[in-house]
Amino acid sequence: MAADSHSDPAYASCDDAHAREIEAGERFAFGRNWVRFLRHLDGPRIASAEQSLKDRLGIGDLIGKTFLDIGCGSGLFSLAARRLGAQVTSFDYDPQSVACVEHLRERFYPGDSHWMIQRGSVIDKNFLDPLGCFDVVYSWGVLHHTGELWTAVDNSMALTRPGGTLFLALYNDQGWVSRYWMAVKRLYNRVPALRGPLVALYAPYYIGLRWLVRLCSGRLKHERGMMLWYDLIDWLGGWPFEVATPSQVIAFAAARGFRPLQVKTVGRRQGCNEFVLVRDRSGVDVG
């Protein structure tokens, strides 16, 4: 695996581009939201993240496995994978997210040579090619924020070794409802004065709906170690924004030699559909 390279001069201009995109309302400041989330990270949330990985991947640990966290965000799931024994590589396009992951590594695994952190983009092949392939490739709620969803999915598949596992979570396509949320997200990012009112307007709906779902399912504790408040801000601000139906994702995966091991959908609701996909051992794309 490559050494840490988020400070590579090749990415200095990306820092400027990233800042300009946020200033112009063309990208949400995901990393800023994750910095705030980390103030609340504790043992139970970390344990919830670990358990969600074990449950979805159907494993007891990741000892002897390589794990790639694409769009690592707060770094919580990189940490969870490391605690489960994996050799971890984390990367994100947002420099504040990279800083979050570095903070977690320094806090829990200082000087660890089995946890590499980089600055890079999942749609940049020049960055991805030297990484190689991994036993587990993980990207939860990230690829639909790149502006090039299917390129990002394709590139993530290429990083999964033959016989390896790809764990994706992608926004559900709700038709006209998704177009509505697209308009809300554009407003949130392009008109800063409206952010407070939009949060006030949608917080009762978003948080109330999720508590109702948790109540009905009997899962009242923090799911995946997340916090509803920061999930709300991420949802309202998450831009770029693309969606996909489960059938689109499964067909796209099958054409590239992946079969579904586990699929968890949100039905007609908003949110992310989860896909645990296994790559054919031949490693040959059939599309």
PDB file of C-alpha atoms in Angstrom:
ATOM      1  CA  MET A   1       0.000   0.000   0.000  1.00  0.00           C
ATOM      2  CA  ALA A   2       1.079   3.541  -0.643  1.00  0.00           C
ATOM      3  CA  ALA A   3       2.303   5.788   2.124  1.00  0.00           C
ATOM      4  CA  ASP A   4       0.333   8.793   3.331  1.00  0.00           C
ATOM      5  CA  SER A   5       0.121  11.276   0.468  1.00  0.00           C
ATOM      6  CA  HIS A   6      -2.667  13.708   1.241  1.00  0.00           C
ATOM      7  CA  SER A   7      -0.044  16.478   1.501  1.00  0.00           C
ATOM      8  CA  ASP A   8       1.429  15.679  -1.912  1.00  0.00           C
ATOM      9  CA  PRO A   9       2.000  18.887  -3.930  1.00  0.00           C
ATOM     10  CA  ALA A  10      -0.196  17.398  -6.656  1.00  0.00           C
ATOM     11  CA  TYR A  11      -3.139  17.922  -4.315  1.00  0.00           C
ATOM     12  CA  ALA A  12      -2.309  21.469  -3.247  1.00  0.00           C
ATOM     13  CA  SER A  13      -4.404  22.837  -6.105  1.00  0.00           C
ATOM     14  CA  CYS A  14      -7.210  20.448  -5.116  1.00  0.00           C
ATOM     15  CA  ASP A  15      -7.407  22.159  -1.726  1.00  0.00           C
ATOM     16  CA  ASP A  16      -8.025  25.441  -3.529  1.00  0.00           C
ATOM     17  CA  ALA A  17     -10.548  23.835  -5.884  1.00  0.00           C
ATOM     18  CA  HIS A  18     -12.366  22.201  -2.979  1.00  0.00           C
ATOM     19  CA  ALA A  19     -12.602  25.530  -1.130  1.00  0.00           C
ATOM     20  CA  ARG A  20     -13.865  27.294  -4.256  1.00  0.00           C
ATOM     21  CA  GLU A  21     -16.543  24.634  -4.802  1.00  0.00           C
ATOM     22  CA  ILE A  22     -17.827  25.109  -1.257  1.00  0.00           C
ATOM     23  CA  GLU A  23     -17.734  28.900  -1.564  1.00  0.00           C
ATOM     24  CA  ALA A  24     -19.697  28.716  -4.830  1.00  0.00           C
ATOM     25  CA  GLY A  25     -22.294  26.368  -3.325  1.00  0.00           C
ATOM     26  CA  GLU A  26     -21.261  23.510  -5.600  1.00  0.00           C
ATOM     27  CA  ARG A  27     -20.125  21.221  -2.762  1.00  0.00           C
ATOM     28  CA  PHE A  28     -21.188  20.686   0.829  1.00  0.00           C
ATOM     29  CA  ALA A  29     -18.529  20.984   3.539  1.00  0.00           C
ATOM     30  CA  PHE A  30     -18.789  17.362   4.632  1.00  0.00           C
ATOM     31  CA  GLY A  31     -15.550  17.488   6.614  1.00  0.00           C
ATOM     32  CA  ARG A  32     -16.737  20.433   8.708  1.00  0.00           C
ATOM     33  CA  ASN A  33     -19.765  18.386   9.763  1.00  0.00           C
ATOM     34  CA  TRP A  34     -17.558  15.406  10.662  1.00  0.00           C
ATOM     35  CA  VAL A  35     -15.267  17.556  12.802  1.00  0.00           C
ATOM     36  CA  ARG A  36     -18.283  18.471  14.923  1.00  0.00           C
ATOM     37  CA  PHE A  37     -19.481  14.862  15.063  1.00  0.00           C
ATOM     38  CA  LEU A  38     -16.142  13.654  16.463  1.00  0.00           C
ATOM     39  CA  ARG A  39     -16.661  15.748  19.580  1.00  0.00           C
ATOM     40  CA  HIS A  40     -19.325  13.221  20.568  1.00  0.00           C
ATOM     41  CA  LEU A  41     -17.546  10.016  19.590  1.00  0.00           C
ATOM     42  CA  ASP A  42     -17.383   7.559  22.464  1.00  0.00           C
ATOM     43  CA  GLY A  43     -16.976   3.869  23.173  1.00  0.00           C
ATOM     44  CA  PRO A  44     -20.596   2.826  22.545  1.00  0.00           C
ATOM     45  CA  ARG A  45     -20.637   4.567  19.145  1.00  0.00           C
ATOM     46  CA  ILE A  46     -17.400   2.876  18.140  1.00  0.00           C
ATOM     47  CA  ALA A  47     -18.790  -0.480  19.266  1.00  0.00           C
ATOM     48  CA  SER A  48     -21.957   0.140  17.200  1.00  0.00           C
ATOM     49  CA  ALA A  49     -19.842   0.850  14.123  1.00  0.00           C
ATOM     50  CA  GLU A  50     -17.852  -2.343  14.651  1.00  0.00           C
ATOM     51  CA  GLN A  51     -21.001  -4.394  15.092  1.00  0.00           C
ATOM     52  CA  SER A  52     -22.572  -2.975  11.934  1.00  0.00           C
ATOM     53  CA  LEU A  53     -19.497  -4.032   9.935  1.00  0.00           C
ATOM     54  CA  LYS A  54     -19.611  -7.520  11.414  1.00  0.00           C
ATOM     55  CA  ASP A  55     -23.334  -7.848  10.781  1.00  0.00           C
ATOM     56  CA  ARG A  56     -23.297  -6.632   7.175  1.00  0.00           C
ATOM     57  CA  LEU A  57     -20.108  -8.411   6.150  1.00  0.00           C
ATOM     58  CA  GLY A  58     -21.028 -11.583   8.023  1.00  0.00           C
ATOM     59  CA  ILE A  59     -17.680 -11.792   9.802  1.00  0.00           C
ATOM     60  CA  GLY A  60     -16.327 -11.999  13.327  1.00  0.00           C
ATOM     61  CA  ASP A  61     -13.175 -10.047  12.618  1.00  0.00           C
ATOM     62  CA  LEU A  62     -11.015  -8.716   9.784  1.00  0.00           C
ATOM     63  CA  ILE A  63      -7.693 -10.163  10.894  1.00  0.00           C
ATOM     64  CA  GLY A  64      -5.405 -10.695   7.917  1.00  0.00           C
ATOM     65  CA  LYS A  65      -7.643  -8.636   5.606  1.00  0.00           C
ATOM     66  CA  THR A  66      -6.967  -5.403   3.768  1.00  0.00           C
ATOM     67  CA  PHE A  67      -9.696  -2.771   4.065  1.00  0.00           C
ATOM     68  CA  LEU A  68     -10.168   0.323   1.912  1.00  0.00           C
ATOM     69  CA  ASP A  69     -12.410   3.109   3.238  1.00  0.00           C
ATOM     70  CA  ILE A  70     -13.458   5.303   0.296  1.00  0.00           C
ATOM     71  CA  GLY A  71     -14.639   8.725   1.424  1.00  0.00           C
ATOM     72  CA  CYS A  72     -13.694   7.960   5.016  1.00  0.00           C
ATOM     73  CA  GLY A  73     -15.440  11.034   6.450  1.00  0.00           C
ATOM     74  CA  SER A  74     -15.072  11.073  10.238  1.00  0.00           C
ATOM     75  CA  GLY A  75     -12.865   7.977  10.113  1.00  0.00           C
ATOM     76  CA  LEU A  76     -15.206   6.021  12.400  1.00  0.00           C
ATOM     77  CA  PHE A  77     -15.431   2.997  10.113  1.00  0.00           C
ATOM     78  CA  SER A  78     -11.732   3.023   9.364  1.00  0.00           C
ATOM     79  CA  LEU A  79     -11.232   2.870  13.115  1.00  0.00           C
ATOM     80  CA  ALA A  80     -13.816   0.097  13.434  1.00  0.00           C
ATOM     81  CA  ALA A  81     -12.088  -1.945  10.715  1.00  0.00           C
ATOM     82  CA  ARG A  82      -8.689  -1.418  12.349  1.00  0.00           C
ATOM     83  CA  ARG A  83     -10.059  -2.545  15.711  1.00  0.00           C
ATOM     84  CA  LEU A  84     -11.386  -5.654  13.970  1.00  0.00           C
ATOM     85  CA  GLY A  85      -7.847  -6.446  12.845  1.00  0.00           C
ATOM     86  CA  ALA A  86      -7.738  -5.147   9.266  1.00  0.00           C
ATOM     87  CA  GLN A  87      -4.853  -3.411   7.554  1.00  0.00           C
ATOM     88  CA  VAL A  88      -6.598  -0.157   6.654  1.00  0.00           C
ATOM     89  CA  THR A  89      -6.230   2.453   3.936  1.00  0.00           C
ATOM     90  CA  SER A  90      -8.462   5.530   4.246  1.00  0.00           C
ATOM     91  CA  PHE A  91      -8.918   8.373   1.807  1.00  0.00           C
ATOM     92  CA  ASP A  92     -11.196  11.336   1.276  1.00  0.00           C
ATOM     93  CA  TYR A  93     -11.408  14.304  -1.066  1.00  0.00           C
ATOM     94  CA  ASP A  94     -12.286  16.712   1.767  1.00  0.00           C
ATOM     95  CA  PRO A  95      -9.153  17.881   3.639  1.00  0.00           C
ATOM     96  CA  GLN A  96     -11.073  18.310   6.908  1.00  0.00           C
ATOM     97  CA  SER A  97     -12.216  14.703   6.679  1.00  0.00           C
ATOM     98  CA  VAL A  98      -8.613  13.625   6.197  1.00  0.00           C
ATOM     99  CA  ALA A  99      -7.740  15.595   9.343  1.00  0.00           C
ATOM    100  CA  CYS A 100     -10.543  13.813  11.230  1.00  0.00           C
ATOM    101  CA  VAL A 101      -9.145  10.399  10.355  1.00  0.00           C
ATOM    102  CA  GLU A 102      -5.623  11.472  11.287  1.00  0.00           C
ATOM    103  CA  HIS A 103      -6.980  12.610  14.646  1.00  0.00           C
ATOM    104  CA  LEU A 104      -8.570   9.202  15.271  1.00  0.00           C
ATOM    105  CA  ARG A 105      -5.425   7.350  14.279  1.00  0.00           C
ATOM    106  CA  GLU A 106      -3.341   9.520  16.592  1.00  0.00           C
ATOM    107  CA  ARG A 107      -5.838   9.005  19.401  1.00  0.00           C
ATOM    108  CA  PHE A 108      -6.230   5.236  19.117  1.00  0.00           C
ATOM    109  CA  TYR A 109      -3.289   3.923  17.021  1.00  0.00           C
ATOM    110  CA  PRO A 110      -0.424   6.438  17.166  1.00  0.00           C
ATOM    111  CA  GLY A 111       2.401   5.600  14.787  1.00  0.00           C
ATOM    112  CA  ASP A 112       0.495   2.635  13.342  1.00  0.00           C
ATOM    113  CA  SER A 113       2.014   1.428  10.070  1.00  0.00           C
ATOM    114  CA  HIS A 114      -1.089  -0.661   9.306  1.00  0.00           C
ATOM    115  CA  TRP A 115      -3.381   2.346   8.912  1.00  0.00           C
ATOM    116  CA  MET A 116      -2.594   4.563   5.927  1.00  0.00           C
ATOM    117  CA  ILE A 117      -4.427   7.844   5.358  1.00  0.00           C
ATOM    118  CA  GLN A 118      -4.445   9.719   2.059  1.00  0.00           C
ATOM    119  CA  ARG A 119      -6.054  12.666   0.325  1.00  0.00           C
ATOM    120  CA  GLY A 120      -7.621  11.684  -2.981  1.00  0.00           C
ATOM    121  CA  SER A 121     -10.728  11.286  -5.107  1.00  0.00           C
ATOM    122  CA  VAL A 122     -12.523   8.102  -6.126  1.00  0.00           C
ATOM    123  CA  ILE A 123     -12.994   9.537  -9.625  1.00  0.00           C
ATOM    124  CA  ASP A 124      -9.262  10.207 -10.081  1.00  0.00           C
ATOM    125  CA  LYS A 125      -7.725   7.133 -11.734  1.00  0.00           C
ATOM    126  CA  ASN A 126      -4.219   8.535 -11.402  1.00  0.00           C
ATOM    127  CA  PHE A 127      -4.692   8.505  -7.634  1.00  0.00           C
ATOM    128  CA  LEU A 128      -6.455   5.139  -7.499  1.00  0.00           C
ATOM    129  CA  ASP A 129      -4.255   2.997  -9.732  1.00  0.00           C
ATOM    130  CA  PRO A 130      -1.261   2.808  -7.350  1.00  0.00           C
ATOM    131  CA  LEU A 131      -3.465   1.684  -4.466  1.00  0.00           C
ATOM    132  CA  GLY A 132      -3.902  -1.851  -5.792  1.00  0.00           C
ATOM    133  CA  CYS A 133      -6.797  -4.103  -4.758  1.00  0.00           C
ATOM    134  CA  PHE A 134      -8.299  -4.881  -1.358  1.00  0.00           C
ATOM    135  CA  ASP A 135     -10.106  -7.716   0.386  1.00  0.00           C
ATOM    136  CA  VAL A 136     -12.859  -5.357   1.552  1.00  0.00           C
ATOM    137  CA  VAL A 137     -13.768  -2.068  -0.115  1.00  0.00           C
ATOM    138  CA  TYR A 138     -16.147   0.077   1.908  1.00  0.00           C
ATOM    139  CA  SER A 139     -17.978   3.238   0.879  1.00  0.00           C
ATOM    140  CA  TRP A 140     -21.083   4.155   2.838  1.00  0.00           C
ATOM    141  CA  GLY A 141     -23.086   7.144   1.595  1.00  0.00           C
ATOM    142  CA  VAL A 142     -20.233   8.638  -0.419  1.00  0.00           C
ATOM    143  CA  LEU A 143     -20.261   7.832  -4.122  1.00  0.00           C
ATOM    144  CA  HIS A 144     -23.534   9.656  -4.805  1.00  0.00           C
ATOM    145  CA  HIS A 145     -21.804  12.866  -3.656  1.00  0.00           C
ATOM    146  CA  THR A 146     -19.040  12.804  -6.279  1.00  0.00           C
ATOM    147  CA  GLY A 147     -21.035  14.214  -9.185  1.00  0.00           C
ATOM    148  CA  GLU A 148     -20.042  11.116 -11.193  1.00  0.00           C
ATOM    149  CA  LEU A 149     -21.885   8.292  -9.445  1.00  0.00           C
ATOM    150  CA  TRP A 150     -21.407   5.450 -11.927  1.00  0.00           C
ATOM    151  CA  THR A 151     -17.760   6.276 -12.571  1.00  0.00           C
ATOM    152  CA  ALA A 152     -17.235   6.215  -8.816  1.00  0.00           C
ATOM    153  CA  VAL A 153     -19.006   2.852  -8.466  1.00  0.00           C
ATOM    154  CA  ASP A 154     -17.019   1.397 -11.369  1.00  0.00           C
ATOM    155  CA  ASN A 155     -13.730   2.598  -9.891  1.00  0.00           C
ATOM    156  CA  SER A 156     -14.654   1.156  -6.494  1.00  0.00           C
ATOM    157  CA  MET A 157     -15.304  -2.207  -8.113  1.00  0.00           C
ATOM    158  CA  ALA A 158     -11.898  -2.122  -9.779  1.00  0.00           C
ATOM    159  CA  LEU A 159     -10.292  -1.713  -6.335  1.00  0.00           C
ATOM    160  CA  THR A 160     -11.903  -4.934  -5.075  1.00  0.00           C
ATOM    161  CA  ARG A 161      -9.731  -8.006  -5.487  1.00  0.00           C
ATOM    162  CA  PRO A 162     -11.160 -11.158  -7.130  1.00  0.00           C
ATOM    163  CA  GLY A 163     -13.108 -12.952  -4.409  1.00  0.00           C
ATOM    164  CA  GLY A 164     -13.199  -9.750  -2.369  1.00  0.00           C
ATOM    165  CA  THR A 165     -16.163  -7.856  -0.946  1.00  0.00           C
ATOM    166  CA  LEU A 166     -17.520  -4.441  -1.869  1.00  0.00           C
ATOM    167  CA  PHE A 167     -19.848  -2.769   0.638  1.00  0.00           C
ATOM    168  CA  LEU A 168     -21.728   0.216  -0.812  1.00  0.00           C
ATOM    169  CA  ALA A 169     -24.551   2.410   0.438  1.00  0.00           C
ATOM    170  CA  LEU A 170     -26.196   4.637  -2.165  1.00  0.00           C
ATOM    171  CA  TYR A 171     -29.128   7.035  -2.037  1.00  0.00           C
ATOM    172  CA  ASN A 172     -32.429   5.507  -3.044  1.00  0.00           C
ATOM    173  CA  ASP A 173     -34.101   6.862  -6.184  1.00  0.00           C
ATOM    174  CA  GLN A 174     -37.604   8.012  -5.206  1.00  0.00           C
ATOM    175  CA  GLY A 175     -38.457   9.606  -8.529  1.00  0.00           C
ATOM    176  CA  TRP A 176     -39.975  13.085  -8.165  1.00  0.00           C
ATOM    177  CA  VAL A 177     -39.311  13.056  -4.402  1.00  0.00           C
ATOM    178  CA  SER A 178     -35.579  12.794  -5.088  1.00  0.00           C
ATOM    179  CA  ARG A 179     -35.839  15.750  -7.496  1.00  0.00           C
ATOM    180  CA  TYR A 180     -37.534  17.710  -4.716  1.00  0.00           C
ATOM    181  CA  TRP A 181     -34.664  16.998  -2.334  1.00  0.00           C
ATOM    182  CA  MET A 182     -32.230  17.962  -5.062  1.00  0.00           C
ATOM    183  CA  ALA A 183     -33.816  21.426  -5.116  1.00  0.00           C
ATOM    184  CA  VAL A 184     -33.648  21.676  -1.309  1.00  0.00           C
ATOM    185  CA  LYS A 185     -29.967  20.743  -1.296  1.00  0.00           C
ATOM    186  CA  ARG A 186     -29.186  23.319  -3.985  1.00  0.00           C
ATOM    187  CA  LEU A 187     -30.849  26.009  -1.895  1.00  0.00           C
ATOM    188  CA  TYR A 188     -28.996  24.930   1.245  1.00  0.00           C
ATOM    189  CA  ASN A 189     -25.611  25.210  -0.447  1.00  0.00           C
ATOM    190  CA  ARG A 190     -26.180  28.199  -2.700  1.00  0.00           C
ATOM    191  CA  VAL A 191     -28.096  30.466  -0.297  1.00  0.00           C
ATOM    192  CA  PRO A 192     -26.344  30.391   3.112  1.00  0.00           C
ATOM    193  CA  ALA A 193     -29.013  32.639   4.673  1.00  0.00           C
ATOM    194  CA  LEU A 194     -31.565  29.856   4.172  1.00  0.00           C
ATOM    195  CA  ARG A 195     -29.623  27.144   6.005  1.00  0.00           C
ATOM    196  CA  GLY A 196     -31.007  27.931   9.449  1.00  0.00           C
ATOM    197  CA  PRO A 197     -34.620  28.102   8.274  1.00  0.00           C
ATOM    198  CA  LEU A 198     -34.234  24.879   6.272  1.00  0.00           C
ATOM    199  CA  VAL A 199     -32.837  23.046   9.299  1.00  0.00           C
ATOM    200  CA  ALA A 200     -35.680  24.370  11.462  1.00  0.00           C
ATOM    201  CA  LEU A 201     -38.240  23.349   8.848  1.00  0.00           C
ATOM    202  CA  TYR A 202     -37.018  19.806   8.221  1.00  0.00           C
ATOM    203  CA  ALA A 203     -35.551  18.775  11.602  1.00  0.00           C
ATOM    204  CA  PRO A 204     -38.919  17.673  13.107  1.00  0.00           C
ATOM    205  CA  TYR A 205     -39.704  15.615   9.988  1.00  0.00           C
ATOM    206  CA  TYR A 206     -36.254  14.053   9.580  1.00  0.00           C
ATOM    207  CA  ILE A 207     -35.485  13.288  13.203  1.00  0.00           C
ATOM    208  CA  GLY A 208     -39.075  12.366  14.068  1.00  0.00           C
ATOM    209  CA  LEU A 209     -39.326   9.951  11.144  1.00  0.00           C
ATOM    210  CA  ARG A 210     -36.108   8.183  12.064  1.00  0.00           C
ATOM    211  CA  TRP A 211     -37.069   7.844  15.700  1.00  0.00           C
ATOM    212  CA  LEU A 212     -40.373   6.348  14.566  1.00  0.00           C
ATOM    213  CA  VAL A 213     -38.539   3.847  12.349  1.00  0.00           C
ATOM    214  CA  ARG A 214     -36.224   2.946  15.224  1.00  0.00           C
ATOM    215  CA  LEU A 215     -39.134   2.580  17.609  1.00  0.00           C
ATOM    216  CA  CYS A 216     -41.006   0.277  15.229  1.00  0.00           C
ATOM    217  CA  SER A 217     -37.886  -1.808  14.576  1.00  0.00           C
ATOM    218  CA  GLY A 218     -36.881  -1.968  18.243  1.00  0.00           C
ATOM    219  CA  ARG A 219     -33.498  -0.352  17.501  1.00  0.00           C
ATOM    220  CA  LEU A 220     -33.468   2.710  19.744  1.00  0.00           C
ATOM    221  CA  LYS A 221     -29.704   2.985  20.155  1.00  0.00           C
ATOM    222  CA  HIS A 222     -27.508   4.947  17.760  1.00  0.00           C
ATOM    223  CA  GLU A 223     -27.438   3.047  14.501  1.00  0.00           C
ATOM    224  CA  ARG A 224     -23.961   2.518  13.022  1.00  0.00           C
ATOM    225  CA  GLY A 225     -22.580   4.818  15.726  1.00  0.00           C
ATOM    226  CA  MET A 226     -24.046   7.861  13.998  1.00  0.00           C
ATOM    227  CA  MET A 227     -25.946  10.858  15.444  1.00  0.00           C
ATOM    228  CA  LEU A 228     -29.266  12.024  14.017  1.00  0.00           C
ATOM    229  CA  TRP A 229     -28.403  15.724  14.227  1.00  0.00           C
ATOM    230  CA  TYR A 230     -25.274  15.409  12.097  1.00  0.00           C
ATOM    231  CA  ASP A 231     -27.056  12.987   9.777  1.00  0.00           C
ATOM    232  CA  LEU A 232     -29.701  15.698   9.273  1.00  0.00           C
ATOM    233  CA  ILE A 233     -27.120  18.339   8.362  1.00  0.00           C
ATOM    234  CA  ASP A 234     -25.410  15.887   6.027  1.00  0.00           C
ATOM    235  CA  TRP A 235     -28.758  15.053   4.403  1.00  0.00           C
ATOM    236  CA  LEU A 236     -29.843  18.657   3.871  1.00  0.00           C
ATOM    237  CA  GLY A 237     -26.448  19.827   2.679  1.00  0.00           C
ATOM    238  CA  GLY A 238     -25.226  16.740   0.842  1.00  0.00           C
ATOM    239  CA  TRP A 239     -24.279  18.060  -2.572  1.00  0.00           C
ATOM    240  CA  PRO A 240     -23.493  16.898  -5.280  1.00  0.00           C
ATOM    241  CA  PHE A 241     -26.463  14.542  -5.110  1.00  0.00           C
ATOM    242  CA  GLU A 242     -27.326  11.509  -7.259  1.00  0.00           C
ATOM    243  CA  VAL A 243     -29.579   8.510  -6.712  1.00  0.00           C
ATOM    244  CA  ALA A 244     -29.978   4.948  -7.965  1.00  0.00           C
ATOM    245  CA  THR A 245     -32.527   2.162  -7.729  1.00  0.00           C
ATOM    246  CA  PRO A 246     -31.516  -1.206  -6.249  1.00  0.00           C
ATOM    247  CA  SER A 247     -32.092  -2.898  -9.619  1.00  0.00           C
ATOM    248  CA  GLN A 248     -29.772  -0.423 -11.364  1.00  0.00           C
ATOM    249  CA  VAL A 249     -26.993  -1.108  -8.879  1.00  0.00           C
ATOM    250  CA  ILE A 250     -27.397  -4.885  -8.992  1.00  0.00           C
ATOM    251  CA  ALA A 251     -27.427  -4.922 -12.819  1.00  0.00           C
ATOM    252  CA  PHE A 252     -24.380  -2.652 -12.978  1.00  0.00           C
ATOM    253  CA  ALA A 253     -22.564  -4.931 -10.522  1.00  0.00           C
ATOM    254  CA  ALA A 254     -23.506  -8.130 -12.370  1.00  0.00           C
ATOM    255  CA  ALA A 255     -22.112  -6.734 -15.605  1.00  0.00           C
ATOM    256  CA  ARG A 256     -18.765  -6.329 -13.842  1.00  0.00           C
ATOM    257  CA  GLY A 257     -18.597  -9.755 -12.245  1.00  0.00           C
ATOM    258  CA  PHE A 258     -20.152  -8.964  -8.849  1.00  0.00           C
ATOM    259  CA  ARG A 259     -22.965 -10.880  -7.195  1.00  0.00           C
ATOM    260  CA  PRO A 260     -25.049  -9.631  -4.266  1.00  0.00           C
ATOM    261  CA  LEU A 261     -24.306 -11.295  -0.945  1.00  0.00           C
ATOM    262  CA  GLN A 262     -26.655  -9.051   1.030  1.00  0.00           C
ATOM    263  CA  VAL A 263     -28.971  -6.214  -0.038  1.00  0.00           C
ATOM    264  CA  LYS A 264     -30.844  -4.011   2.407  1.00  0.00           C
ATOM    265  CA  THR A 265     -33.223  -1.493   0.869  1.00  0.00           C
ATOM    266  CA  VAL A 266     -35.223   1.366   2.354  1.00  0.00           C
ATOM    267  CA  GLY A 267     -38.266   0.549   0.234  1.00  0.00           C
ATOM    268  CA  ARG A 268     -39.958   3.728  -0.943  1.00  0.00           C
ATOM    269  CA  ARG A 269     -38.401   5.860   1.770  1.00  0.00           C
ATOM    270  CA  GLN A 270     -35.490   8.260   1.505  1.00  0.00           C
ATOM    271  CA  GLY A 271     -32.085   7.104   2.628  1.00  0.00           C
ATOM    272  CA  CYS A 272     -29.443   4.668   1.505  1.00  0.00           C
ATOM    273  CA  ASN A 273     -29.823   1.193   0.077  1.00  0.00           C
ATOM    274  CA  GLU A 274     -26.993  -1.066   1.221  1.00  0.00           C
ATOM    275  CA  PHE A 275     -25.233  -3.562  -1.044  1.00  0.00           C
ATOM    276  CA  VAL A 276     -22.700  -6.171   0.009  1.00  0.00           C
ATOM    277  CA  LEU A 277     -21.276  -7.492  -3.258  1.00  0.00           C
ATOM    278  CA  VAL A 278     -18.737 -10.240  -3.892  1.00  0.00           C
ATOM    279  CA  ARG A 279     -16.450 -10.127  -6.902  1.00  0.00           C
ATOM    280  CA  ASP A 280     -16.110 -13.192  -9.094  1.00  0.00           C
ATOM    281  CA  ARG A 281     -12.805 -14.946  -8.398  1.00  0.00           C
ATOM    282  CA  SER A 282     -11.831 -14.821 -12.041  1.00  0.00           C
ATOM    283  CA  GLY A 283     -11.596 -11.059 -11.752  1.00  0.00           C
ATOM    284  CA  VAL A 284     -12.774 -10.747 -15.342  1.00  0.00           C
ATOM    285  CA  ASP A 285     -15.445  -8.156 -16.113  1.00  0.00           C
ATOM    286  CA  VAL A 286     -18.316  -9.644 -18.051  1.00  0.00           C
ATOM    287  CA  GLY A 287     -19.788  -6.303 -19.150  1.00  0.00           C
TER     288      GLY A 287
END
